Amino acid sequence: MTLFSKLLPYLTITALAFALSCNRKDPAPDCGCEGHAYKHLENAEASYLGHGGFILFDTKDTAFKIWASACEIDSSWQKSEKIGEILSRDYILSGDFKSACFMGPTLVAVPPFIQVTSIKKK
């Protein structure tokens, strides 16, 4: 009997033990709506663009604008009634910013998500 034939049962058992003991669990990403919040926004003026998109304004700095995508879309939100006025501040919004998941390099800026905690029409 060769050395290999003597070791074959042990190698098989070892390989099977490794295969059964390894549980590959992909870690949950710390991004997107399920990720942690990196910034809280309180009572910011916002313009609703439709499809969950908001332009948010800092009331202290009129030049500051950021686009964010809502984690959950409410069908009662309405786009500005003024046609062509995407910068009309028609909502007061509070929420938590959550980072977008990196899906590789793109030519398009990916907006952060916002978990809306309160929103009211102006």
mmCIF file of C-alpha atoms in Angstrom:
data_model
loop_
_atom_site.group_PDB
_atom_site.id
_atom_site.type_symbol
_atom_site.label_atom_id
_atom_site.label_comp_id
_atom_site.label_asym_id
_atom_site.label_seq_id
_atom_site.Cartn_x
_atom_site.Cartn_y
_atom_site.Cartn_z
ATOM 1 C CA MET A 1 0.000 0.000 0.000
ATOM 2 C CA THR A 2 1.352 3.381 -0.947
ATOM 3 C CA LEU A 3 1.652 6.342 1.364
ATOM 4 C CA PHE A 4 -1.007 8.241 -0.592
ATOM 5 C CA SER A 5 -3.588 5.475 -0.233
ATOM 6 C CA LYS A 6 -2.947 5.399 3.522
ATOM 7 C CA LEU A 7 -3.400 9.177 3.824
ATOM 8 C CA LEU A 8 -6.434 9.431 1.522
ATOM 9 C CA PRO A 9 -9.082 8.776 4.210
ATOM 10 C CA TYR A 10 -7.448 11.357 6.533
ATOM 11 C CA LEU A 11 -7.175 13.937 3.753
ATOM 12 C CA THR A 12 -10.810 13.372 2.818
ATOM 13 C CA ILE A 13 -11.994 13.801 6.399
ATOM 14 C CA THR A 14 -9.830 16.907 6.842
ATOM 15 C CA ALA A 15 -11.116 18.492 3.625
ATOM 16 C CA LEU A 16 -14.711 17.692 4.578
ATOM 17 C CA ALA A 17 -14.213 19.156 8.060
ATOM 18 C CA PHE A 18 -12.850 22.386 6.578
ATOM 19 C CA ALA A 19 -15.707 22.615 4.101
ATOM 20 C CA LEU A 20 -18.338 22.172 6.805
ATOM 21 C CA SER A 21 -16.688 24.458 9.353
ATOM 22 C CA CYS A 22 -16.319 27.454 7.052
ATOM 23 C CA ASN A 23 -19.452 29.537 7.018
ATOM 24 C CA ARG A 24 -18.929 32.354 4.615
ATOM 25 C CA LYS A 25 -21.071 35.162 5.837
ATOM 26 C CA ASP A 26 -20.801 38.360 3.915
ATOM 27 C CA PRO A 27 -20.787 41.209 6.390
ATOM 28 C CA ALA A 28 -23.743 43.529 6.178
ATOM 29 C CA PRO A 29 -22.685 46.731 4.461
ATOM 30 C CA ASP A 30 -22.513 49.796 6.650
ATOM 31 C CA CYS A 31 -24.019 51.933 3.950
ATOM 32 C CA GLY A 32 -27.368 52.649 2.365
ATOM 33 C CA CYS A 33 -30.561 52.932 4.348
ATOM 34 C CA GLU A 34 -29.582 50.027 6.633
ATOM 35 C CA GLY A 35 -26.233 51.627 7.518
ATOM 36 C CA HIS A 36 -25.440 53.962 10.383
ATOM 37 C CA ALA A 37 -26.187 57.671 10.238
ATOM 38 C CA TYR A 38 -23.203 59.955 9.863
ATOM 39 C CA LYS A 39 -24.993 63.293 10.230
ATOM 40 C CA HIS A 40 -28.323 64.537 11.568
ATOM 41 C CA LEU A 41 -30.158 67.335 9.799
ATOM 42 C CA GLU A 42 -32.747 69.350 11.711
ATOM 43 C CA ASN A 43 -35.441 71.603 10.194
ATOM 44 C CA ALA A 44 -33.759 72.212 6.844
ATOM 45 C CA GLU A 45 -35.618 73.768 3.953
ATOM 46 C CA ALA A 46 -36.021 71.338 1.074
ATOM 47 C CA SER A 47 -37.263 71.177 -2.462
ATOM 48 C CA TYR A 48 -38.857 67.890 -3.528
ATOM 49 C CA LEU A 49 -37.758 66.719 -6.982
ATOM 50 C CA GLY A 50 -39.921 63.608 -7.173
ATOM 51 C CA HIS A 51 -39.009 59.909 -6.905
ATOM 52 C CA GLY A 52 -37.633 60.454 -3.384
ATOM 53 C CA GLY A 53 -35.085 63.081 -4.375
ATOM 54 C CA PHE A 54 -34.648 66.256 -2.336
ATOM 55 C CA ILE A 55 -32.492 69.333 -2.626
ATOM 56 C CA LEU A 56 -31.703 70.413 0.929
ATOM 57 C CA PHE A 57 -30.739 73.963 1.891
ATOM 58 C CA ASP A 58 -28.941 75.209 4.962
ATOM 59 C CA THR A 59 -30.964 78.153 6.261
ATOM 60 C CA LYS A 60 -27.830 79.899 7.536
ATOM 61 C CA ASP A 61 -25.931 79.597 4.253
ATOM 62 C CA THR A 62 -27.988 80.261 1.123
ATOM 63 C CA ALA A 63 -25.265 78.841 -1.121
ATOM 64 C CA PHE A 64 -25.242 75.434 0.585
ATOM 65 C CA LYS A 65 -27.256 72.831 -1.294
ATOM 66 C CA ILE A 66 -27.100 69.053 -1.194
ATOM 67 C CA TRP A 67 -29.112 66.476 -3.068
ATOM 68 C CA ALA A 68 -30.233 63.421 -1.110
ATOM 69 C CA SER A 69 -32.441 60.450 -1.845
ATOM 70 C CA ALA A 70 -35.070 59.447 0.718
ATOM 71 C CA CYS A 71 -34.930 55.910 2.069
ATOM 72 C CA GLU A 72 -38.713 55.632 2.092
ATOM 73 C CA ILE A 73 -40.897 57.542 -0.337
ATOM 74 C CA ASP A 74 -44.260 58.902 0.778
ATOM 75 C CA SER A 75 -46.909 59.222 -1.921
ATOM 76 C CA SER A 76 -48.236 62.410 -0.310
ATOM 77 C CA TRP A 77 -45.059 64.344 -1.171
ATOM 78 C CA GLN A 78 -45.616 66.606 -4.150
ATOM 79 C CA LYS A 79 -43.205 68.326 -6.460
ATOM 80 C CA SER A 80 -43.228 72.101 -6.519
ATOM 81 C CA GLU A 81 -46.321 73.583 -8.110
ATOM 82 C CA LYS A 82 -44.191 76.181 -9.857
ATOM 83 C CA ILE A 83 -43.147 74.668 -13.155
ATOM 84 C CA GLY A 84 -39.401 74.905 -13.649
ATOM 85 C CA GLU A 85 -38.792 75.988 -10.036
ATOM 86 C CA ILE A 86 -36.809 73.075 -8.653
ATOM 87 C CA LEU A 87 -35.186 75.324 -6.087
ATOM 88 C CA SER A 88 -38.443 76.401 -4.442
ATOM 89 C CA ARG A 89 -38.199 75.556 -0.755
ATOM 90 C CA ASP A 90 -41.553 73.930 -0.145
ATOM 91 C CA TYR A 91 -40.766 71.487 2.693
ATOM 92 C CA ILE A 92 -39.165 71.584 6.145
ATOM 93 C CA LEU A 93 -37.311 68.320 6.646
ATOM 94 C CA SER A 94 -35.410 66.592 9.444
ATOM 95 C CA GLY A 95 -33.562 63.333 9.096
ATOM 96 C CA ASP A 96 -30.380 61.309 9.265
ATOM 97 C CA PHE A 97 -27.861 61.127 6.418
ATOM 98 C CA LYS A 98 -26.637 57.676 5.472
ATOM 99 C CA SER A 99 -23.793 57.054 3.062
ATOM 100 C CA ALA A 100 -24.339 55.546 -0.363
ATOM 101 C CA CYS A 101 -22.804 52.130 -1.019
ATOM 102 C CA PHE A 102 -19.723 52.094 -3.230
ATOM 103 C CA MET A 103 -20.408 50.034 -6.333
ATOM 104 C CA GLY A 104 -17.220 50.807 -8.195
ATOM 105 C CA PRO A 105 -16.050 53.924 -9.987
ATOM 106 C CA THR A 106 -18.733 55.825 -11.858
ATOM 107 C CA LEU A 107 -18.981 59.029 -13.826
ATOM 108 C CA VAL A 108 -22.076 60.054 -11.875
ATOM 109 C CA ALA A 109 -22.082 61.486 -8.371
ATOM 110 C CA VAL A 110 -24.039 59.174 -6.087
ATOM 111 C CA PRO A 111 -26.127 61.104 -3.557
ATOM 112 C CA PRO A 112 -26.344 60.107 0.082
ATOM 113 C CA PHE A 113 -29.532 58.646 1.487
ATOM 114 C CA ILE A 114 -31.642 60.412 4.072
ATOM 115 C CA GLN A 115 -33.870 58.645 6.582
ATOM 116 C CA VAL A 116 -36.639 61.235 6.953
ATOM 117 C CA THR A 117 -37.686 61.610 10.582
ATOM 118 C CA SER A 118 -40.079 64.515 10.073
ATOM 119 C CA ILE A 119 -41.332 66.472 7.109
ATOM 120 C CA LYS A 120 -43.937 69.191 6.719
ATOM 121 C CA LYS A 121 -45.141 71.318 3.836
ATOM 122 C CA LYS A 122 -44.300 75.019 4.057
#
